[in-house]
Amino acid sequence: MNKLFGAVVLGLVSGAAVAGDYLPMSGADVARFSTAAQTVASHEARVLGTEGSNWKLLSDFLGLGETWVWTAAGDEDVWIFNANQNRSYRMANFDAAVGTRWSLRLGPCNNSAKLAQRGETISTQAGSFANTTRLDFTSSCADAGVGSAWFAPGVGLVKWSEASIAGPREFSLMEAEIGGQHYGATSSATVGLELTARFPGPRVLSNVTPSVPVYLELTNASEAPIDLHFGSSQHFEISLLSAEGDVLNTWGANRRFAQFMNTLSIAPGASEVFGGEIDLVSLENGQALDVGTYTLRIEIKGHNTPEASAFTQGSPFAMEAPIYVDRRMSIGN
């Protein structure tokens, strides 16, 4: 990894010191994003690791999961590393003129970006941010891919839009701790349970990896125990959805669960991890999925109010992410 990343960085040219201002996350910094209606659970970004003095591995970036990002105090560029193609791409040039466009490979769908606008004020649950820079992305997928992203100086990413099988949606900053500065909610009652998901991809080869792991971690960020109430021994479900939103497979499809009321208590500061592996096949015919874009969804089958556990449809604790299913081609015998 050192050799690979070192070769990537050698070609960069120093410029204005702006990239670090627009993506300053480091150390113990954390940022959480959610849709306005919070019908899709939040994404959490934090630094998982570093390589050299400029590369950092973020737990999530633009809803794409774990992503290596390069920034430097003396350079205007932000670079990302695309593991599937084993190379880096310029994600942004914050010193470029408005209208400047460049090629990239961001996830399985986005193939170019443009510096679209400067100076917008963006309002989020975490506050209002002035003088943001907006990047617009083009996508080769009709129902997936990042649309636009807004970055605020000194804070970083504060909002992005994306396409989905359910239509366009926006994620904005809900709460953050960046460089010792807190943004957003401060009370434990507001923070409550924090959700962190681990999804595969965003691209998998079904004839190499026939099943994929999906996990959801619930952390009690309050100062009191939080009880989750369940109506059966099934505490979670993983679903595989088509581009049209049809359920193709579920983790619990061929399992039996006892029907009884039970409670799981999460102590202050403690976490519980739910999840497992789901096969990349259609239950209808038992065949491997066709090449294309799908959605993975994991939800907790319980609620934090006893009266809701047996009667309420849906779950307040759920996350989903796109996944592009491909196949490795063999040439010759």
mmCIF file of C-alpha atoms in Angstrom:
data_model
loop_
_atom_site.group_PDB
_atom_site.id
_atom_site.type_symbol
_atom_site.label_atom_id
_atom_site.label_comp_id
_atom_site.label_asym_id
_atom_site.label_seq_id
_atom_site.Cartn_x
_atom_site.Cartn_y
_atom_site.Cartn_z
ATOM 1 C CA MET A 1 0.000 0.000 0.000
ATOM 2 C CA ASN A 2 2.861 2.402 0.799
ATOM 3 C CA LYS A 3 4.369 1.876 -2.636
ATOM 4 C CA LEU A 4 1.037 2.269 -4.409
ATOM 5 C CA PHE A 5 -0.061 5.427 -2.589
ATOM 6 C CA GLY A 6 3.422 6.916 -2.803
ATOM 7 C CA ALA A 7 3.364 6.550 -6.582
ATOM 8 C CA VAL A 8 -0.032 8.233 -6.699
ATOM 9 C CA VAL A 9 1.064 11.261 -4.710
ATOM 10 C CA LEU A 10 4.299 11.929 -6.602
ATOM 11 C CA GLY A 11 2.445 13.388 -9.567
ATOM 12 C CA LEU A 12 0.588 16.055 -7.582
ATOM 13 C CA VAL A 13 1.449 19.725 -7.896
ATOM 14 C CA SER A 14 1.208 22.069 -4.932
ATOM 15 C CA GLY A 15 -1.274 24.915 -5.080
ATOM 16 C CA ALA A 16 -3.499 27.005 -2.839
ATOM 17 C CA ALA A 17 -4.043 25.633 0.655
ATOM 18 C CA VAL A 18 -7.731 24.903 0.309
ATOM 19 C CA ALA A 19 -8.265 21.126 0.102
ATOM 20 C CA GLY A 20 -7.557 20.618 3.797
ATOM 21 C CA ASP A 21 -10.083 23.342 4.621
ATOM 22 C CA TYR A 22 -12.857 21.590 2.696
ATOM 23 C CA LEU A 23 -12.135 18.073 3.993
ATOM 24 C CA PRO A 24 -10.481 18.611 7.396
ATOM 25 C CA MET A 25 -11.620 15.431 9.187
ATOM 26 C CA SER A 26 -8.879 13.793 11.241
ATOM 27 C CA GLY A 27 -8.233 11.957 14.489
ATOM 28 C CA ALA A 28 -11.385 11.452 16.557
ATOM 29 C CA ASP A 29 -13.577 13.695 14.364
ATOM 30 C CA VAL A 30 -16.999 12.308 13.460
ATOM 31 C CA ALA A 31 -19.888 13.455 11.248
ATOM 32 C CA ARG A 32 -23.394 11.989 10.950
ATOM 33 C CA PHE A 33 -25.730 12.525 8.011
ATOM 34 C CA SER A 34 -29.426 11.811 7.544
ATOM 35 C CA THR A 35 -32.327 12.605 5.248
ATOM 36 C CA ALA A 36 -34.702 15.340 6.424
ATOM 37 C CA ALA A 37 -37.497 12.864 7.148
ATOM 38 C CA GLN A 38 -35.002 10.326 8.573
ATOM 39 C CA THR A 39 -36.850 7.555 6.712
ATOM 40 C CA VAL A 40 -33.440 6.217 5.695
ATOM 41 C CA ALA A 41 -31.058 5.825 8.600
ATOM 42 C CA SER A 42 -27.950 7.922 8.974
ATOM 43 C CA HIS A 43 -24.447 7.567 7.558
ATOM 44 C CA GLU A 44 -21.519 8.091 9.911
ATOM 45 C CA ALA A 45 -18.087 9.265 8.771
ATOM 46 C CA ARG A 46 -14.947 8.991 10.867
ATOM 47 C CA VAL A 47 -11.265 8.306 10.227
ATOM 48 C CA LEU A 48 -10.521 4.574 10.446
ATOM 49 C CA GLY A 49 -6.852 4.776 9.540
ATOM 50 C CA THR A 50 -4.120 6.693 7.741
ATOM 51 C CA GLU A 51 -1.353 5.964 5.247
ATOM 52 C CA GLY A 52 1.607 8.316 5.134
ATOM 53 C CA SER A 53 0.857 11.916 6.025
ATOM 54 C CA ASN A 54 -1.919 12.598 3.521
ATOM 55 C CA TRP A 55 -4.088 9.506 2.940
ATOM 56 C CA LYS A 56 -6.934 8.762 5.357
ATOM 57 C CA LEU A 57 -9.524 5.981 5.317
ATOM 58 C CA LEU A 58 -13.032 7.299 6.014
ATOM 59 C CA SER A 59 -15.720 4.927 7.289
ATOM 60 C CA ASP A 60 -18.138 6.535 4.833
ATOM 61 C CA PHE A 61 -17.873 9.181 2.133
ATOM 62 C CA LEU A 62 -20.883 10.383 0.127
ATOM 63 C CA GLY A 63 -22.795 7.263 1.168
ATOM 64 C CA LEU A 64 -20.309 4.976 -0.616
ATOM 65 C CA GLY A 65 -18.895 3.230 2.447
ATOM 66 C CA GLU A 66 -15.193 3.009 3.296
ATOM 67 C CA THR A 67 -13.142 5.320 1.056
ATOM 68 C CA TRP A 68 -9.467 6.328 0.965
ATOM 69 C CA VAL A 69 -9.131 10.119 0.566
ATOM 70 C CA TRP A 70 -5.991 12.235 -0.037
ATOM 71 C CA THR A 71 -5.644 15.858 1.090
ATOM 72 C CA ALA A 72 -2.699 18.113 1.889
ATOM 73 C CA ALA A 73 -2.488 21.546 3.487
ATOM 74 C CA GLY A 74 -0.549 22.935 0.528
ATOM 75 C CA ASP A 75 -2.647 21.498 -2.298
ATOM 76 C CA GLU A 76 -6.033 22.415 -3.734
ATOM 77 C CA ASP A 77 -6.880 18.850 -4.824
ATOM 78 C CA VAL A 78 -8.738 16.037 -3.103
ATOM 79 C CA TRP A 79 -8.003 12.556 -4.449
ATOM 80 C CA ILE A 80 -9.825 9.276 -3.869
ATOM 81 C CA PHE A 81 -8.523 5.743 -4.301
ATOM 82 C CA ASN A 82 -10.701 3.369 -6.346
ATOM 83 C CA ALA A 83 -9.858 -0.128 -5.081
ATOM 84 C CA ASN A 84 -11.721 -1.870 -7.906
ATOM 85 C CA GLN A 85 -9.532 -0.168 -10.516
ATOM 86 C CA ASN A 86 -6.435 0.002 -8.279
ATOM 87 C CA ARG A 87 -5.781 3.662 -9.031
ATOM 88 C CA SER A 88 -6.536 7.133 -7.713
ATOM 89 C CA TYR A 89 -8.733 9.855 -9.203
ATOM 90 C CA ARG A 90 -9.018 13.566 -8.551
ATOM 91 C CA MET A 91 -12.308 13.959 -6.673
ATOM 92 C CA ALA A 92 -12.174 17.752 -6.433
ATOM 93 C CA ASN A 93 -10.080 20.792 -7.245
ATOM 94 C CA PHE A 94 -11.378 23.475 -4.893
ATOM 95 C CA ASP A 95 -9.231 26.140 -6.553
ATOM 96 C CA ALA A 96 -10.669 25.488 -10.038
ATOM 97 C CA ALA A 97 -12.843 27.969 -11.908
ATOM 98 C CA VAL A 98 -16.594 27.484 -11.710
ATOM 99 C CA GLY A 99 -17.619 25.214 -14.587
ATOM 100 C CA THR A 100 -14.372 23.207 -14.632
ATOM 101 C CA ARG A 101 -15.009 19.493 -15.224
ATOM 102 C CA TRP A 102 -12.755 16.460 -14.732
ATOM 103 C CA SER A 103 -13.035 12.682 -15.109
ATOM 104 C CA LEU A 104 -13.138 10.272 -12.175
ATOM 105 C CA ARG A 105 -14.514 6.927 -11.038
ATOM 106 C CA LEU A 106 -16.483 7.474 -7.843
ATOM 107 C CA GLY A 107 -18.209 4.250 -6.853
ATOM 108 C CA PRO A 108 -19.743 2.099 -9.591
ATOM 109 C CA CYS A 109 -21.730 4.892 -11.273
ATOM 110 C CA ASN A 110 -20.113 8.356 -11.240
ATOM 111 C CA ASN A 111 -17.676 9.107 -14.073
ATOM 112 C CA SER A 112 -17.086 12.877 -13.975
ATOM 113 C CA ALA A 113 -17.397 15.899 -11.693
ATOM 114 C CA LYS A 114 -17.774 19.644 -12.126
ATOM 115 C CA LEU A 115 -17.181 22.571 -9.795
ATOM 116 C CA ALA A 116 -20.701 23.970 -10.152
ATOM 117 C CA GLN A 117 -21.025 26.862 -7.703
ATOM 118 C CA ARG A 118 -19.417 28.784 -4.857
ATOM 119 C CA GLY A 119 -20.887 30.949 -2.119
ATOM 120 C CA GLU A 120 -24.124 29.075 -1.337
ATOM 121 C CA THR A 121 -25.445 28.988 2.234
ATOM 122 C CA ILE A 122 -26.667 25.504 3.148
ATOM 123 C CA SER A 123 -29.008 24.885 6.094
ATOM 124 C CA THR A 124 -28.849 21.502 7.844
ATOM 125 C CA GLN A 125 -29.915 20.013 11.167
ATOM 126 C CA ALA A 126 -26.398 20.778 12.399
ATOM 127 C CA GLY A 127 -26.672 24.491 11.478
ATOM 128 C CA SER A 128 -26.251 26.834 8.516
ATOM 129 C CA PHE A 129 -22.983 26.898 6.592
ATOM 130 C CA ALA A 130 -21.976 29.855 4.426
ATOM 131 C CA ASN A 131 -19.598 30.044 1.471
ATOM 132 C CA THR A 132 -19.984 26.394 0.484
ATOM 133 C CA THR A 133 -18.636 24.892 -2.738
ATOM 134 C CA ARG A 134 -20.913 22.611 -4.756
ATOM 135 C CA LEU A 135 -19.690 19.775 -6.942
ATOM 136 C CA ASP A 136 -22.014 18.174 -9.505
ATOM 137 C CA PHE A 137 -21.420 14.591 -10.659
ATOM 138 C CA THR A 138 -22.543 12.701 -13.750
ATOM 139 C CA SER A 139 -23.733 9.112 -13.364
ATOM 140 C CA SER A 140 -23.996 6.190 -15.758
ATOM 141 C CA CYS A 141 -26.717 4.617 -13.580
ATOM 142 C CA ALA A 142 -30.367 5.638 -13.702
ATOM 143 C CA ASP A 143 -31.097 4.733 -10.086
ATOM 144 C CA ALA A 144 -27.790 5.131 -8.248
ATOM 145 C CA GLY A 145 -24.848 7.495 -7.958
ATOM 146 C CA VAL A 146 -24.064 10.816 -6.311
ATOM 147 C CA GLY A 147 -25.795 13.861 -7.813
ATOM 148 C CA SER A 148 -24.248 16.842 -6.017
ATOM 149 C CA ALA A 149 -22.141 17.478 -2.916
ATOM 150 C CA TRP A 150 -21.676 20.634 -0.826
ATOM 151 C CA PHE A 151 -18.504 21.326 1.172
ATOM 152 C CA ALA A 152 -18.100 24.071 3.801
ATOM 153 C CA PRO A 153 -14.684 25.531 4.738
ATOM 154 C CA GLY A 154 -13.467 24.305 8.111
ATOM 155 C CA VAL A 155 -16.180 21.638 8.294
ATOM 156 C CA GLY A 156 -16.061 19.553 5.124
ATOM 157 C CA LEU A 157 -18.964 17.694 3.568
ATOM 158 C CA VAL A 158 -22.298 19.093 4.809
ATOM 159 C CA LYS A 159 -24.772 17.752 2.248
ATOM 160 C CA TRP A 160 -25.085 15.473 -0.778
ATOM 161 C CA SER A 161 -27.805 14.239 -3.107
ATOM 162 C CA GLU A 162 -28.032 10.819 -4.706
ATOM 163 C CA ALA A 163 -30.253 8.784 -6.992
ATOM 164 C CA SER A 164 -31.990 5.681 -5.651
ATOM 165 C CA ILE A 165 -34.611 3.162 -6.725
ATOM 166 C CA ALA A 166 -37.086 5.130 -4.583
ATOM 167 C CA GLY A 167 -36.206 8.412 -6.321
ATOM 168 C CA PRO A 168 -33.757 11.259 -5.556
ATOM 169 C CA ARG A 169 -32.884 11.898 -1.922
ATOM 170 C CA GLU A 170 -30.647 14.241 0.049
ATOM 171 C CA PHE A 171 -28.444 13.608 3.062
ATOM 172 C CA SER A 172 -27.401 16.570 5.203
ATOM 173 C CA LEU A 173 -25.213 16.988 8.265
ATOM 174 C CA MET A 174 -27.131 16.055 11.406
ATOM 175 C CA GLU A 175 -24.352 16.298 13.972
ATOM 176 C CA ALA A 176 -20.564 16.554 13.916
ATOM 177 C CA GLU A 177 -17.444 17.004 15.990
ATOM 178 C CA ILE A 178 -14.754 18.512 13.733
ATOM 179 C CA GLY A 179 -11.486 19.931 15.017
ATOM 180 C CA GLY A 180 -12.863 20.254 18.539
ATOM 181 C CA GLN A 181 -15.942 22.179 17.317
ATOM 182 C CA HIS A 182 -19.377 20.637 17.914
ATOM 183 C CA TYR A 183 -22.184 21.095 15.390
ATOM 184 C CA GLY A 184 -25.806 20.117 15.935
ATOM 185 C CA ALA A 185 -27.611 18.361 18.769
ATOM 186 C CA THR A 186 -25.947 18.228 22.173
ATOM 187 C CA SER A 187 -28.490 16.544 24.460
ATOM 188 C CA SER A 188 -28.313 12.799 25.096
ATOM 189 C CA ALA A 189 -32.056 12.570 24.479
ATOM 190 C CA THR A 190 -31.510 13.810 20.931
ATOM 191 C CA VAL A 191 -28.494 11.633 20.230
ATOM 192 C CA GLY A 192 -29.972 8.376 21.657
ATOM 193 C CA LEU A 193 -29.030 5.412 19.522
ATOM 194 C CA GLU A 194 -26.332 5.886 16.900
ATOM 195 C CA LEU A 195 -26.420 3.631 13.832
ATOM 196 C CA THR A 196 -23.343 2.487 11.938
ATOM 197 C CA ALA A 197 -23.662 0.107 8.992
ATOM 198 C CA ARG A 198 -21.087 -2.046 7.246
ATOM 199 C CA PHE A 199 -22.010 -2.832 3.648
ATOM 200 C CA PRO A 200 -19.958 -4.615 0.957
ATOM 201 C CA GLY A 201 -18.975 -3.163 -2.348
ATOM 202 C CA PRO A 202 -20.046 -0.945 -3.841
ATOM 203 C CA ARG A 203 -19.136 -3.531 -6.566
ATOM 204 C CA VAL A 204 -19.051 -7.289 -6.070
ATOM 205 C CA LEU A 205 -18.432 -10.222 -8.418
ATOM 206 C CA SER A 206 -21.241 -12.731 -7.858
ATOM 207 C CA ASN A 207 -19.271 -15.652 -9.311
ATOM 208 C CA VAL A 208 -16.389 -14.868 -6.934
ATOM 209 C CA THR A 209 -18.365 -13.737 -3.879
ATOM 210 C CA PRO A 210 -21.744 -15.546 -3.907
ATOM 211 C CA SER A 211 -22.805 -14.018 -0.583
ATOM 212 C CA VAL A 212 -22.046 -10.688 1.089
ATOM 213 C CA PRO A 213 -21.917 -9.546 4.738
ATOM 214 C CA VAL A 214 -24.207 -6.780 6.012
ATOM 215 C CA TYR A 215 -24.036 -5.502 9.593
ATOM 216 C CA LEU A 216 -25.697 -2.751 11.620
ATOM 217 C CA GLU A 217 -24.214 -1.549 14.911
ATOM 218 C CA LEU A 218 -26.382 0.279 17.455
ATOM 219 C CA THR A 219 -24.509 2.348 20.041
ATOM 220 C CA ASN A 220 -26.165 3.881 23.089
ATOM 221 C CA ALA A 221 -24.912 7.474 23.104
ATOM 222 C CA SER A 222 -27.190 8.505 25.979
ATOM 223 C CA GLU A 223 -26.589 8.381 29.729
ATOM 224 C CA ALA A 224 -29.282 5.778 30.442
ATOM 225 C CA PRO A 225 -29.935 2.200 29.292
ATOM 226 C CA ILE A 226 -32.018 1.824 26.122
ATOM 227 C CA ASP A 227 -34.290 -1.203 25.779
ATOM 228 C CA LEU A 228 -35.210 -2.736 22.429
ATOM 229 C CA HIS A 229 -38.396 -4.809 22.405
ATOM 230 C CA PHE A 230 -38.914 -7.675 19.952
ATOM 231 C CA GLY A 231 -41.915 -9.821 19.065
ATOM 232 C CA SER A 232 -39.900 -12.896 18.055
ATOM 233 C CA SER A 233 -36.419 -14.405 18.194
ATOM 234 C CA GLN A 234 -35.621 -12.657 14.888
ATOM 235 C CA HIS A 235 -33.830 -9.459 15.850
ATOM 236 C CA PHE A 236 -32.894 -8.238 12.353
ATOM 237 C CA GLU A 237 -33.616 -8.724 8.660
ATOM 238 C CA ILE A 238 -31.435 -8.227 5.597
ATOM 239 C CA SER A 239 -33.211 -7.659 2.289
ATOM 240 C CA LEU A 240 -31.950 -7.633 -1.293
ATOM 241 C CA LEU A 241 -34.039 -5.380 -3.539
ATOM 242 C CA SER A 242 -34.217 -4.975 -7.304
ATOM 243 C CA ALA A 243 -33.888 -1.642 -9.108
ATOM 244 C CA GLU A 244 -37.704 -1.472 -9.064
ATOM 245 C CA GLY A 245 -37.844 -1.964 -5.299
ATOM 246 C CA ASP A 246 -39.025 -5.593 -5.364
ATOM 247 C CA VAL A 247 -37.665 -7.886 -2.640
ATOM 248 C CA LEU A 248 -35.568 -10.603 -4.309
ATOM 249 C CA ASN A 249 -34.114 -12.301 -1.247
ATOM 250 C CA THR A 250 -34.061 -11.997 2.538
ATOM 251 C CA TRP A 251 -31.713 -13.330 5.193
ATOM 252 C CA GLY A 252 -34.604 -14.805 7.188
ATOM 253 C CA ALA A 253 -36.410 -16.450 4.260
ATOM 254 C CA ASN A 254 -35.465 -20.057 5.081
ATOM 255 C CA ARG A 255 -35.133 -19.700 8.843
ATOM 256 C CA ARG A 256 -37.620 -20.399 11.638
ATOM 257 C CA PHE A 257 -38.101 -17.987 14.534
ATOM 258 C CA ALA A 258 -39.867 -18.454 17.856
ATOM 259 C CA GLN A 259 -42.728 -16.033 18.464
ATOM 260 C CA PHE A 260 -42.366 -14.490 21.921
ATOM 261 C CA MET A 261 -41.859 -11.063 23.455
ATOM 262 C CA ASN A 262 -38.257 -10.376 24.465
ATOM 263 C CA THR A 263 -36.140 -7.358 25.382
ATOM 264 C CA LEU A 264 -32.517 -6.460 24.685
ATOM 265 C CA SER A 265 -30.989 -3.747 26.877
ATOM 266 C CA ILE A 266 -28.058 -1.625 25.659
ATOM 267 C CA ALA A 267 -26.094 0.040 28.460
ATOM 268 C CA PRO A 268 -24.782 3.634 28.162
ATOM 269 C CA GLY A 269 -21.758 3.650 25.876
ATOM 270 C CA ALA A 270 -22.283 0.021 24.869
ATOM 271 C CA SER A 271 -23.001 -1.347 21.391
ATOM 272 C CA GLU A 272 -24.859 -4.265 19.847
ATOM 273 C CA VAL A 273 -24.054 -5.600 16.378
ATOM 274 C CA PHE A 274 -26.719 -7.222 14.200
ATOM 275 C CA GLY A 275 -26.320 -8.871 10.815
ATOM 276 C CA GLY A 276 -24.986 -11.741 8.763
ATOM 277 C CA GLU A 277 -24.510 -12.821 5.149
ATOM 278 C CA ILE A 278 -27.104 -12.845 2.379
ATOM 279 C CA ASP A 279 -26.807 -14.838 -0.850
ATOM 280 C CA LEU A 280 -26.750 -12.918 -4.136
ATOM 281 C CA VAL A 281 -29.519 -15.036 -5.629
ATOM 282 C CA SER A 282 -33.205 -14.646 -6.382
ATOM 283 C CA LEU A 283 -35.502 -16.692 -4.131
ATOM 284 C CA GLU A 284 -37.971 -17.011 -7.002
ATOM 285 C CA ASN A 285 -35.729 -19.151 -9.209
ATOM 286 C CA GLY A 286 -32.634 -19.804 -7.102
ATOM 287 C CA GLN A 287 -30.423 -18.296 -9.813
ATOM 288 C CA ALA A 288 -27.546 -15.854 -9.367
ATOM 289 C CA LEU A 289 -28.459 -12.213 -9.890
ATOM 290 C CA ASP A 290 -28.058 -10.608 -13.292
ATOM 291 C CA VAL A 291 -25.428 -7.901 -13.672
ATOM 292 C CA GLY A 292 -26.874 -4.607 -12.476
ATOM 293 C CA THR A 293 -27.585 -2.270 -9.565
ATOM 294 C CA TYR A 294 -29.446 -3.518 -6.494
ATOM 295 C CA THR A 295 -30.085 -2.307 -2.948
ATOM 296 C CA LEU A 296 -29.102 -3.980 0.314
ATOM 297 C CA ARG A 297 -31.178 -3.084 3.362
ATOM 298 C CA ILE A 298 -30.745 -4.102 6.990
ATOM 299 C CA GLU A 299 -33.298 -3.318 9.662
ATOM 300 C CA ILE A 300 -33.747 -4.083 13.328
ATOM 301 C CA LYS A 301 -36.986 -5.973 13.974
ATOM 302 C CA GLY A 302 -37.600 -4.245 17.301
ATOM 303 C CA HIS A 303 -38.543 -0.865 18.724
ATOM 304 C CA ASN A 304 -37.535 1.155 21.761
ATOM 305 C CA THR A 305 -41.137 1.414 23.008
ATOM 306 C CA PRO A 306 -42.825 -1.782 24.304
ATOM 307 C CA GLU A 307 -46.229 -1.028 22.794
ATOM 308 C CA ALA A 308 -44.725 -0.706 19.295
ATOM 309 C CA SER A 309 -42.926 -4.048 19.170
ATOM 310 C CA ALA A 310 -45.862 -6.257 18.255
ATOM 311 C CA PHE A 311 -48.007 -3.940 16.147
ATOM 312 C CA THR A 312 -45.885 -1.308 14.427
ATOM 313 C CA GLN A 313 -44.942 -1.985 10.810
ATOM 314 C CA GLY A 314 -41.442 -1.139 9.676
ATOM 315 C CA SER A 315 -38.441 -0.277 11.807
ATOM 316 C CA PRO A 316 -37.037 3.038 13.025
ATOM 317 C CA PHE A 317 -33.563 1.465 12.898
ATOM 318 C CA ALA A 318 -32.653 0.638 9.312
ATOM 319 C CA MET A 319 -30.014 1.452 6.713
ATOM 320 C CA GLU A 320 -29.604 0.704 3.032
ATOM 321 C CA ALA A 321 -26.937 1.064 0.362
ATOM 322 C CA PRO A 322 -26.617 0.420 -3.380
ATOM 323 C CA ILE A 323 -24.575 -2.504 -4.624
ATOM 324 C CA TYR A 324 -23.466 -3.187 -8.191
ATOM 325 C CA VAL A 325 -23.402 -6.902 -8.999
ATOM 326 C CA ASP A 326 -20.955 -7.903 -11.726
ATOM 327 C CA ARG A 327 -19.260 -11.094 -12.874
ATOM 328 C CA ARG A 328 -15.642 -11.964 -13.558
ATOM 329 C CA MET A 329 -15.257 -13.032 -17.163
ATOM 330 C CA SER A 330 -13.032 -15.970 -18.127
ATOM 331 C CA ILE A 331 -11.093 -15.932 -21.394
ATOM 332 C CA GLY A 332 -10.203 -19.265 -22.934
ATOM 333 C CA ASN A 333 -10.260 -22.557 -21.069
#
